[in-house]
Short mmCIF file of C-alpha atoms in Angstrom, two decimals:
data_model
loop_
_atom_site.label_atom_id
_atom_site.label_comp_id
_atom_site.label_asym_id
_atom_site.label_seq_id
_atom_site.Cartn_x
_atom_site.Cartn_y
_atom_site.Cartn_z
CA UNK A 1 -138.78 55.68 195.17
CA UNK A 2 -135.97 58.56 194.43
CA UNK A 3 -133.46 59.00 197.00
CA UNK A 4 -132.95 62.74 197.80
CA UNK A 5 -130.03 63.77 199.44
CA UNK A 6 -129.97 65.80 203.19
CA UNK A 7 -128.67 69.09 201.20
CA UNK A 8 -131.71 68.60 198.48
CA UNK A 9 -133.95 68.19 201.63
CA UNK A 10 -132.57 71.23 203.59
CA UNK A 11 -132.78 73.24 199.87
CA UNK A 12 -136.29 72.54 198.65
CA UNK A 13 -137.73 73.32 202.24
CA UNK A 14 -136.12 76.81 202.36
CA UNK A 15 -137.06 78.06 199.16
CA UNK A 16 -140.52 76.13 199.67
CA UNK A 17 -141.34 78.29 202.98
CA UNK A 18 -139.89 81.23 201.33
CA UNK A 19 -142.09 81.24 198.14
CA UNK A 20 -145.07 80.41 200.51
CA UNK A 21 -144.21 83.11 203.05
CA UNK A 22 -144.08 85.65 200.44
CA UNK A 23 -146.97 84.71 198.63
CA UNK A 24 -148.84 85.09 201.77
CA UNK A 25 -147.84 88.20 203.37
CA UNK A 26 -148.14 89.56 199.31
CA UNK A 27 -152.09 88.43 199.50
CA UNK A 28 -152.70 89.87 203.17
CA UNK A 29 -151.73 93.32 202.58
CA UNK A 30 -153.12 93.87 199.21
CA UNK A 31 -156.58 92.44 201.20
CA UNK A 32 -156.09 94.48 204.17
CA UNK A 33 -157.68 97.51 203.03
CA UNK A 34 -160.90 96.09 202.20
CA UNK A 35 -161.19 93.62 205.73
CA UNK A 36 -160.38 96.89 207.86
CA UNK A 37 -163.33 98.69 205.97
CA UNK A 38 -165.36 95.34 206.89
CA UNK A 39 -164.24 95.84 210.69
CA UNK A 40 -165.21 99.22 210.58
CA UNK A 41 -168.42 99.24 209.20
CA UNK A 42 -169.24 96.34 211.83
CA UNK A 43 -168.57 99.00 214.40
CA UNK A 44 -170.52 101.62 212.84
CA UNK A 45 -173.78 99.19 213.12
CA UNK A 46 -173.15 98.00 216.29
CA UNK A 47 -173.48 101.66 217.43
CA UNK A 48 -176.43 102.32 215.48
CA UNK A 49 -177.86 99.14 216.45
CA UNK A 50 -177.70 100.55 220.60
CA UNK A 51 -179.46 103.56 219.05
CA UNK A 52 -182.08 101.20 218.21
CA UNK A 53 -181.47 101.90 214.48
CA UNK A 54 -180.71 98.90 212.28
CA UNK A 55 -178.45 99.38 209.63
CA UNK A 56 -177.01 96.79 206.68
CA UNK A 57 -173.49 96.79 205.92
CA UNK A 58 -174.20 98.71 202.83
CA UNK A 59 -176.19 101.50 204.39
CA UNK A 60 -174.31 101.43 207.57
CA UNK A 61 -171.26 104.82 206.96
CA UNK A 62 -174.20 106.63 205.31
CA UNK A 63 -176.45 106.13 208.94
CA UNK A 64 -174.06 106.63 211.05
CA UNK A 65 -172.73 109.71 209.56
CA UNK A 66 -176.27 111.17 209.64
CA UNK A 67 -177.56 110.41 213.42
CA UNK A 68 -173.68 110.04 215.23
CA UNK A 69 -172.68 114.10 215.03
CA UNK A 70 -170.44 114.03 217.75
CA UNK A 71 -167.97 111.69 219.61
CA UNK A 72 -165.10 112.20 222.19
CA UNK A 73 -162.93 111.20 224.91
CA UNK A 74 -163.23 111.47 228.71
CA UNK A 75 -161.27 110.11 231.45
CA UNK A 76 -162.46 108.52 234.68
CA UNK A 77 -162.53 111.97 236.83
CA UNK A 78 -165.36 112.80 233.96
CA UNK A 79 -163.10 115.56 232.19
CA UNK A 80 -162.58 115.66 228.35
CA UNK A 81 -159.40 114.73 226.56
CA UNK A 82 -158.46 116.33 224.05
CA UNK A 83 -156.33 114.70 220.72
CA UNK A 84 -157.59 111.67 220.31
CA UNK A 85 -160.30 109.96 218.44
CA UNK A 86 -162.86 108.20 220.08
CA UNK A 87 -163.77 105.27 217.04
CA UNK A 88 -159.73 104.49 217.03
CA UNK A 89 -159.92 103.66 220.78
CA UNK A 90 -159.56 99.95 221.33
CA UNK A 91 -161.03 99.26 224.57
CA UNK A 92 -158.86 95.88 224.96
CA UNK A 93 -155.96 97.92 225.11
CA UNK A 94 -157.63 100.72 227.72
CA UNK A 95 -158.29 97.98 229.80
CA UNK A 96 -155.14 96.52 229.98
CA UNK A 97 -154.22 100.21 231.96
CA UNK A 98 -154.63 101.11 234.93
CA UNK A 99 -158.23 102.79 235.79
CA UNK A 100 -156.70 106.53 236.27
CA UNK A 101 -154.84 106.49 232.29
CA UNK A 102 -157.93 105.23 230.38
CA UNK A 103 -159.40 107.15 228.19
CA UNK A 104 -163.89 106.41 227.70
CA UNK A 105 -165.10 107.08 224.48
CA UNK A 106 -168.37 108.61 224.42
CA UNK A 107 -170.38 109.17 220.57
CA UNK A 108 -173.30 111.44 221.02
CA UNK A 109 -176.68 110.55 218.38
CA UNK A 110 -178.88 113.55 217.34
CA UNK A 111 -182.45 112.14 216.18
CA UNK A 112 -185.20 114.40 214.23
CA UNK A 113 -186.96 115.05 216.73
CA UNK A 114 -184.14 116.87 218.72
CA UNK A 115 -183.32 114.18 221.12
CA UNK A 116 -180.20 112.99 221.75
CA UNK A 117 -178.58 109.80 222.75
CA UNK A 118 -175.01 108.73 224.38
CA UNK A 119 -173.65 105.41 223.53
CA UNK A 120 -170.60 103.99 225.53
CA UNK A 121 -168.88 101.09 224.18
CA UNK A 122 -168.57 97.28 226.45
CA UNK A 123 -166.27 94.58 226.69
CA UNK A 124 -165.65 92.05 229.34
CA UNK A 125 -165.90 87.99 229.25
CA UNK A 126 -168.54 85.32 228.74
CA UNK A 127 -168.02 81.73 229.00
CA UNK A 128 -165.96 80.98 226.22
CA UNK A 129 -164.50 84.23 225.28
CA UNK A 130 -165.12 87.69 224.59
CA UNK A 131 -168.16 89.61 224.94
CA UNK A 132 -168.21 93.12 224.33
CA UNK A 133 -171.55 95.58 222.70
CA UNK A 134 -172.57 99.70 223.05
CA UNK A 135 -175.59 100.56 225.24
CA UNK A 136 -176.98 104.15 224.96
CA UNK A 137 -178.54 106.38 227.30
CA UNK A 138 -180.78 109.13 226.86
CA UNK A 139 -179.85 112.40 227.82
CA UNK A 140 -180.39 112.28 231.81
CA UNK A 141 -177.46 109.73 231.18
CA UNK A 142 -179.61 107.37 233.37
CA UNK A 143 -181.67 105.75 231.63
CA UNK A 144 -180.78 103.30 228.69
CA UNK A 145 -181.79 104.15 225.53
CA UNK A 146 -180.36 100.64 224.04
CA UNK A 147 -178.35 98.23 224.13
CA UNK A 148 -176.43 96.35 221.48
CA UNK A 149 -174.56 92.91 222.73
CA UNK A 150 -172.29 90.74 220.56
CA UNK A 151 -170.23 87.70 221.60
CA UNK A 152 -166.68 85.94 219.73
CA UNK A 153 -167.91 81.80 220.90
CA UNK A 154 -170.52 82.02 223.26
CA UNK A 155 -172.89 78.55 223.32
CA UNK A 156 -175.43 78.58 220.43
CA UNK A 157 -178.57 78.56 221.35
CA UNK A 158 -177.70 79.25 225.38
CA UNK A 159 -175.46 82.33 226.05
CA UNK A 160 -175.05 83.38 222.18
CA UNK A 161 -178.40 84.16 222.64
CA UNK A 162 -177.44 87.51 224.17
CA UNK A 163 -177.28 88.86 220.56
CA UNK A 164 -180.97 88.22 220.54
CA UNK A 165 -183.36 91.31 220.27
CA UNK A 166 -185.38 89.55 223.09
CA UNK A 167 -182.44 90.21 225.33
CA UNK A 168 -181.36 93.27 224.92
CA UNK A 169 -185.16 94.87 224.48
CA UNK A 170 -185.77 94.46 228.50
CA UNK A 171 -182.46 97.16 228.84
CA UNK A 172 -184.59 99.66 227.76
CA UNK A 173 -185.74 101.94 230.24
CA UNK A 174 -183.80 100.72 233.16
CA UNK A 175 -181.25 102.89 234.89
CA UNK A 176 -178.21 102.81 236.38
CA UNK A 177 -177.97 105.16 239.43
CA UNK A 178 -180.61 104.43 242.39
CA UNK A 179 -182.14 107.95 243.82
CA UNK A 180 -179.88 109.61 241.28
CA UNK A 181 -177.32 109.51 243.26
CA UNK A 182 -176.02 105.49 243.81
CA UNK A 183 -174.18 103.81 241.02
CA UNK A 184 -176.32 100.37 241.39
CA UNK A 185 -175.76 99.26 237.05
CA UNK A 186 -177.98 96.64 235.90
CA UNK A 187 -178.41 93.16 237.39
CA UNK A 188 -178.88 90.22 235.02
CA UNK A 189 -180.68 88.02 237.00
CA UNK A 190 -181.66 84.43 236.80
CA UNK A 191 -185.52 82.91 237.75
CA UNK A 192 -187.32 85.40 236.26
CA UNK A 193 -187.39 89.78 237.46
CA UNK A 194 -189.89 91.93 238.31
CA UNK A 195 -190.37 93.64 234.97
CA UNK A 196 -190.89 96.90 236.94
CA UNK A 197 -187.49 96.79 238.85
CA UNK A 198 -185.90 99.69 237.73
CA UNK A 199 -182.27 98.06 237.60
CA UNK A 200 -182.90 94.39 236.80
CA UNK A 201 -183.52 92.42 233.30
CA UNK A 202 -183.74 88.54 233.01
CA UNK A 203 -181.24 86.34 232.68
CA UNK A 204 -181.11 83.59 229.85
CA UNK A 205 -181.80 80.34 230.63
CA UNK A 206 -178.91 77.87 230.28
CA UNK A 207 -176.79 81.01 229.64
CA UNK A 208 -175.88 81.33 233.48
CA UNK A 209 -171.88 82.52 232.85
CA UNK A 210 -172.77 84.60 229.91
CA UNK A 211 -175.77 86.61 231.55
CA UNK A 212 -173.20 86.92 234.54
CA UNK A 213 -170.36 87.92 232.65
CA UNK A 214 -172.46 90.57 230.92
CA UNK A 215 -173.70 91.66 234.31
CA UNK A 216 -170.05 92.29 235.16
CA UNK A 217 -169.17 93.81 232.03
CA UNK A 218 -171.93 96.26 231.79
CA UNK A 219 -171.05 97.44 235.43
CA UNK A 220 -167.07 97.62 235.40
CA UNK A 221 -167.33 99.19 232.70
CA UNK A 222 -170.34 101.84 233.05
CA UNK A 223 -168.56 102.33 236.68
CA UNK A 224 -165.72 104.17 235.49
CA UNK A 225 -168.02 106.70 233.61
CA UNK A 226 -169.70 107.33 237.10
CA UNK A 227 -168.23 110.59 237.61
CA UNK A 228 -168.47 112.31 233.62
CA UNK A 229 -172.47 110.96 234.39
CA UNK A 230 -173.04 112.62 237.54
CA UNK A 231 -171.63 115.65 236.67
CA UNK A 232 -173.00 116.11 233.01
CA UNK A 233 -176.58 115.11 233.13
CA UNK A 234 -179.48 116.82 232.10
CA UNK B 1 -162.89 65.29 180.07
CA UNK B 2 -162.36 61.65 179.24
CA UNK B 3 -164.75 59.15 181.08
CA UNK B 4 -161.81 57.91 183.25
CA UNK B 5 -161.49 61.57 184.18
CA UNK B 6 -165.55 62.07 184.68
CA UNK B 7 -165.67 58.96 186.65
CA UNK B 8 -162.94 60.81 189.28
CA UNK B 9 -165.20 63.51 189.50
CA UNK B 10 -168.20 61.55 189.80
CA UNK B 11 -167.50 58.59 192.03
CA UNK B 12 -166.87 61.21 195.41
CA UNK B 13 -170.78 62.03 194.70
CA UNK B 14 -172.27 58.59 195.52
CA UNK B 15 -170.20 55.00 195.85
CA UNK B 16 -166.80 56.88 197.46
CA UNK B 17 -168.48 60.22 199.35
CA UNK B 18 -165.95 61.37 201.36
CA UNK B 19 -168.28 62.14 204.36
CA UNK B 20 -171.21 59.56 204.16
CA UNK B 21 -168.58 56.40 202.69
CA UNK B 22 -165.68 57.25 204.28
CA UNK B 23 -166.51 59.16 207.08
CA UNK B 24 -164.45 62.08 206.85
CA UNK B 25 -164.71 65.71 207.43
CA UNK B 26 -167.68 65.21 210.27
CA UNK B 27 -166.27 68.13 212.66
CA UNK B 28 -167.19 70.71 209.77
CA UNK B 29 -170.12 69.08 208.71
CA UNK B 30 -171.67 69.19 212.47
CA UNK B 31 -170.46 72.74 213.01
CA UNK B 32 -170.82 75.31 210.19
CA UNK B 33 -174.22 73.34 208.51
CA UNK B 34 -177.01 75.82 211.21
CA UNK B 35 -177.37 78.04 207.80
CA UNK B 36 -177.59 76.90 204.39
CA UNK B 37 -175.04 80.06 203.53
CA UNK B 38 -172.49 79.11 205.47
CA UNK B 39 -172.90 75.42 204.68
CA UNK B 40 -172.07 76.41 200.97
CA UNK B 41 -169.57 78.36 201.29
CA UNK B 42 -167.52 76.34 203.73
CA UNK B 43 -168.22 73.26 201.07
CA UNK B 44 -166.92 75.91 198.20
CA UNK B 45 -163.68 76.56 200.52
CA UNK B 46 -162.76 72.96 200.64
CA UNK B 47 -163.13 72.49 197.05
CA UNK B 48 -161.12 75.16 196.43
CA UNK B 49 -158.26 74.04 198.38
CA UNK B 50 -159.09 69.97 197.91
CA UNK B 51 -158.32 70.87 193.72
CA UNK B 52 -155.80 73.40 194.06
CA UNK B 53 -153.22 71.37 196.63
CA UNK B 54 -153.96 68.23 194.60
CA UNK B 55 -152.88 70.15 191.44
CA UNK B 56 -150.11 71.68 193.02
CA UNK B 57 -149.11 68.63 194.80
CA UNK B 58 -149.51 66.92 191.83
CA UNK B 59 -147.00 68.98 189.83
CA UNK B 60 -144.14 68.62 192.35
CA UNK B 61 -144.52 64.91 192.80
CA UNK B 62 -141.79 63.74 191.71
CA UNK B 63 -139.52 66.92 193.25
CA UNK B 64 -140.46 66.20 197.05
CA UNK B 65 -138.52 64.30 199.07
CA UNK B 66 -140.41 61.01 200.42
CA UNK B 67 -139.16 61.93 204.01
CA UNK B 68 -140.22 65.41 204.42
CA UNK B 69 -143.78 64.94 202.44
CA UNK B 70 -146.47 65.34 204.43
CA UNK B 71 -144.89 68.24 205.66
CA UNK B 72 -144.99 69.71 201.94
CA UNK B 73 -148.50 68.50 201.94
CA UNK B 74 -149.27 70.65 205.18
CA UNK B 75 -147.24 73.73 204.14
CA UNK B 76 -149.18 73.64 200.60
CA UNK B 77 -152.64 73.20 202.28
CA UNK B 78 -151.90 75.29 204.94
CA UNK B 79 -151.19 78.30 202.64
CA UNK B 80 -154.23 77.68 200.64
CA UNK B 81 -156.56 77.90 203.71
CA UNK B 82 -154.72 80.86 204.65
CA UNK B 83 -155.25 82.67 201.07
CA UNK B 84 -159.25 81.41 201.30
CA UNK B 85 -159.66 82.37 204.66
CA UNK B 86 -158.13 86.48 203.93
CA UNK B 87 -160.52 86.61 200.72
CA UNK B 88 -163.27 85.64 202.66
CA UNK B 89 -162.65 87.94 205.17
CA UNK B 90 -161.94 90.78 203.07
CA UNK B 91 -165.37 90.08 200.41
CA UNK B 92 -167.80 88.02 202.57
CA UNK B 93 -167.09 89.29 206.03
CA UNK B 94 -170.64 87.95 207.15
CA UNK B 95 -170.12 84.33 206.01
CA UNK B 96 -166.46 84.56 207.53
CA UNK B 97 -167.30 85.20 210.85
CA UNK B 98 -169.78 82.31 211.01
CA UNK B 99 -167.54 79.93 209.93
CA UNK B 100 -165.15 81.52 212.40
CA UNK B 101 -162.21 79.13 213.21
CA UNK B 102 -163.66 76.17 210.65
CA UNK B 103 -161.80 77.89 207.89
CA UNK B 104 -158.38 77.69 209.57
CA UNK B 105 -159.29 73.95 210.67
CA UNK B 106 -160.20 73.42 206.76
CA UNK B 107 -156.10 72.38 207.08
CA UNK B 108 -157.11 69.56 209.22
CA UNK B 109 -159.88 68.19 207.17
CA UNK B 110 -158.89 64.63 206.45
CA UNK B 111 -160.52 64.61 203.28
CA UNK B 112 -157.90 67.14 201.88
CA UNK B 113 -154.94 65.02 203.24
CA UNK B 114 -156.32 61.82 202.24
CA UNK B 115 -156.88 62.52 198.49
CA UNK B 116 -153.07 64.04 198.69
CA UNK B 117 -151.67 61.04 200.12
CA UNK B 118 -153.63 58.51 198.20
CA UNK B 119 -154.08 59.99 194.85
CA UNK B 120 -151.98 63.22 193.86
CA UNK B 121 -148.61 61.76 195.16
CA UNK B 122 -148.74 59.17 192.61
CA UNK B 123 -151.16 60.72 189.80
CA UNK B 124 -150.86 62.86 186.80
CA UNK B 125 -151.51 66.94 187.77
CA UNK B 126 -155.05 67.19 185.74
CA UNK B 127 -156.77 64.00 186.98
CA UNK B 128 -154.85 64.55 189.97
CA UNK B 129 -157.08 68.32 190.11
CA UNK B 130 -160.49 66.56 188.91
CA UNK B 131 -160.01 64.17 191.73
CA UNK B 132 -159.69 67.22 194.37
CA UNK B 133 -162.74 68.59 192.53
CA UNK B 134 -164.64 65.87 192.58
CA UNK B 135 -164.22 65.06 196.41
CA UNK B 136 -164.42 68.79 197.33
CA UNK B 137 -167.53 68.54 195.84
CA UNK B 138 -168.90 65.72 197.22
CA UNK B 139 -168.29 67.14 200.51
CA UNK B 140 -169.67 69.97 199.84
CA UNK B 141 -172.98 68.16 199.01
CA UNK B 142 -173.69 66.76 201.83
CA UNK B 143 -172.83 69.65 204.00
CA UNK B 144 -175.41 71.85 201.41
CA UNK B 145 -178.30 69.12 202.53
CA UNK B 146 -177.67 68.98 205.74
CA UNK B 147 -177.74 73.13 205.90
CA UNK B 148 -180.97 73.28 204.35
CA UNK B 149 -182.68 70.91 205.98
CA UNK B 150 -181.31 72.36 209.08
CA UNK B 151 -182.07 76.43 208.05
CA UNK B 152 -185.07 75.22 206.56
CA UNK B 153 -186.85 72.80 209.98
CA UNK B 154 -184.96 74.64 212.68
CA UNK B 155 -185.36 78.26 211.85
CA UNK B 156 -188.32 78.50 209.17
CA UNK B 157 -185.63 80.26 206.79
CA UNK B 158 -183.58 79.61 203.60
CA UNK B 159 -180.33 81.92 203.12
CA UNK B 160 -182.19 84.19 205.91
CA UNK B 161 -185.30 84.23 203.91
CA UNK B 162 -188.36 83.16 205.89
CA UNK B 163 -189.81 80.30 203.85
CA UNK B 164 -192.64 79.08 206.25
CA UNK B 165 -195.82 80.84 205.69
CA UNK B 166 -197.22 83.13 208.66
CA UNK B 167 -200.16 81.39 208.69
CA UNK B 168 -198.38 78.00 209.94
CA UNK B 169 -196.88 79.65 212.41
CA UNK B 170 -200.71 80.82 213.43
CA UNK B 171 -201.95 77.46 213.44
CA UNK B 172 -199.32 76.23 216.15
CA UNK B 173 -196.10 75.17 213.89
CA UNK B 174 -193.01 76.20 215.95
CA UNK B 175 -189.55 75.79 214.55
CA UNK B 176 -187.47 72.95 215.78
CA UNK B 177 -184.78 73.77 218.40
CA UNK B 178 -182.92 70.67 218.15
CA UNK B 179 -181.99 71.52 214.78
CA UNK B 180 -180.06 74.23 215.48
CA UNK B 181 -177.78 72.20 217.95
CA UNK B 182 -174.90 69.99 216.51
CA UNK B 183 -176.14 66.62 217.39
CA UNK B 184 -179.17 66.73 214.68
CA UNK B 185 -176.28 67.29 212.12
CA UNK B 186 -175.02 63.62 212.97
CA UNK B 187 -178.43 62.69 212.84
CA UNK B 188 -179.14 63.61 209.24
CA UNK B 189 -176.07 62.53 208.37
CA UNK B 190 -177.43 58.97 209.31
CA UNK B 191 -180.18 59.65 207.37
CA UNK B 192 -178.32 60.30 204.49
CA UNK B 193 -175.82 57.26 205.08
CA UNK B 194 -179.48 55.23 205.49
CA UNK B 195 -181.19 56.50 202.27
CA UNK B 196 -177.71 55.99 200.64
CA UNK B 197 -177.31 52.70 201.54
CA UNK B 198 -180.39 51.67 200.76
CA UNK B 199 -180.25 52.39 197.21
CA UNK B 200 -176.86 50.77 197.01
CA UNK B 201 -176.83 47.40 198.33
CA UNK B 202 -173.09 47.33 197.50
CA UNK B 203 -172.04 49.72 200.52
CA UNK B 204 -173.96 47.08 202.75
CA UNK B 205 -170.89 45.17 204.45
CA UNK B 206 -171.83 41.17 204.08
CA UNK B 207 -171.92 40.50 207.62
#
């Protein structure tokens, strides 16, 4: 076996990392373009899938630029902001501030037949990590329209199964205030619900933390829309 | 190819699998092998990067220092995976998501590291490339069988497409649970090791 010397050593790992490093950050932003379309157009049919409408990834701009007409800003006292545009908001970072500076993006859906819908965006945590979705109400902004739930590592088969159609179906129809007045959310509860309580769905079995951590997610953050809700419904 | 060469390429397939024979790359195999889709292209990945660091390992052989060379190993790898991992994200976005953080722990897969340390430090760059190839490969195999008969028993599907008739499903068939869950990966894994051995009495240890 050769015998390199210390200065060879130091030499060929510098200009190895180098080469590497370069190569690298050369590859990611000639790519970046097309995975920031991917991450967009995953947002777009997460949206359309809370409208109920299921779009593919290669139909998905065209949808939502024909049913989403409208989106915009609010803050927690319910009154519009202006400048800023509601499919760049992250809502990690808004939740990171302080209730009174976040802003709420709202996108409104016009259907054919002249109803509308109102879809508000989710995130909170599940067992393992994120969970976040959109859930739409209709325009008494009361009653959900749909819901649309997606999770970063939750257990296959137990709280993954959120994503599930079965799931989120039961959202539909409940509402969120009690005597239109009470902000009461939706409860995600285990051992089976009455499937004519108004603010209830069932939990999944197995899936204890995630249906809980939904629970929480879908009230914190449908709580600080509270006020835009009671004073804009129709 | 020469038949020294073939044989390289061949031998990972049966006698010297890298996952049945030698046990290797189990974590990926148990984890991304719920969809046949997934199950391919995570074995595609790894033969990608198995070949590519061999032949690039391969080339420099006789330029790395001794003491510093499993760190040249890593750093080569380790790029690779990275490069796979952004093209996937940027062209399959679906498939990369599934396979989540199983493309980043591609780095760790022993096989990759193994076939570096045993064969490309000391071999020519070409055989050196069919020899990456041919494990890559090999693994990739086995993680292809295990996906379909996992998408295939577990959810009634093939690359999303339902493949059980409707009427089954009316006369009482139900999909198997189980097979979606990790365990039933080991478990056809010993089937495969079974049927393998089996057929090859020389893999039988004498005792």
């Amino acid at each position: 076996m050769k015998n390199f010397s210390n200065t060879y050593i130091y030499i060929f790992s510098s200009v190895m990392v180098i080469v590497v490093a370069l190569l690298l950050a050369l590859a990611a932003l000639q790519l970046k373009p097309y995975q920031d379309k991917n991450i967009e157009i995953e947002k777009k049919q997460n949206i359309l899938a809370s409208i109920n409408i299921i779009a593919t990834p290669v139909n998905a701009a065209e949808i939502y630029a024909k049913y989403i007409t409208e989106s915009y800003v609010v803050n927690t006292k319910g009154e519009h902001v202006d400048g800023i545009d509601a499919f760049t908001v992250d809502i990690k970072k808004e939740q990171a501030k302080p209730k009174e500076q976040r802003v709420l993006p709202i996108y409104v859906a016009a259907f054919e037949d002249g109803k509308n819908a109102y879809v508000v965006p989710l995130r909170g945590k599940g067992l393992w990590g994120p969970i976040w979705g959109y859930i739409s109400f209709e325009k008494d902004l009361n009653t959900i329209f749909g819901a649309n739930f997606d999770h970063q590592g939750e257990t296959p088969g137990l709280g993954a199964e959120i994503r599930e159609a079965f799931f989120q179906k039961p959202f539909i129809g409940k509402t969120i205030f009690k005597d239109s007045a009470e902000f009461v959310s939706v409860k995600v509860n285990k051992g089976g619900v009455d499937p004519n309580d108004p603010h209830a769905v069932d939990a999944i079995s197995g899936g204890t933390i995630t249906s809980k951590g939904l629970e929480a997610m879908v009230d914190s953050c449908l709580i600080l829309y509270k006020d835009y809700f009671i004073q804009n419904r129709k | 190819m020469s038949s020294k060469n073939l044989k390289l390429f061949t031998v990972p397939f049966n006698l010297q699998n890298p996952v049945t024979v030698q046990v290797l790359g189990i974590c990926s195999a148990l984890a991304v092998t719920v969809k046949l889709m997934p199950a391919i292209v995570m074995g595609l990945s790894v033969t990608v990067v198995t070949a590519f660091s061999s032949l690039i390992i391969s080339s420099m052989r006789d330029y790395i220092p001794p003491r510093i060379r499993i760190i040249v190993q890593l750093v080569i790898v380790a790029a690779l995976v990275i490069l796979v991992d952004q093209i996937l994200r940027a062209f399959v976005y679906d498939v990369s998501k599934a396979l989540s953080v199983y493309v980043g722990l591609i780095i760790t897969n022993c096989i990759i590291m193994g076939r570096l340390e045993a064969y490309a430090m000391g071999n020519k760059p070409w055989p050196s490339f069919v020899d990456g190839l041919g494990n890559g490969a090999g693994y990739a195999m086995i993680l292809i069988i295990i996906g379909f008969t996992r998408e295939l028993l577990g959810s009634g599907s093939l690359l999303g497409h339902p493949m059980i008739p409707k009427a089954f499903y009316s006369a009482g068939y139900v999909n198997n649970g189980m097979m979606i869950m990790p365990p039933m990966a080991l478990i056809v894994v010993g089937l495969i090791i079974w049927v393998q051995r089996s057929k090859n009495p020389e893999l039988i240890e004498s005792n």
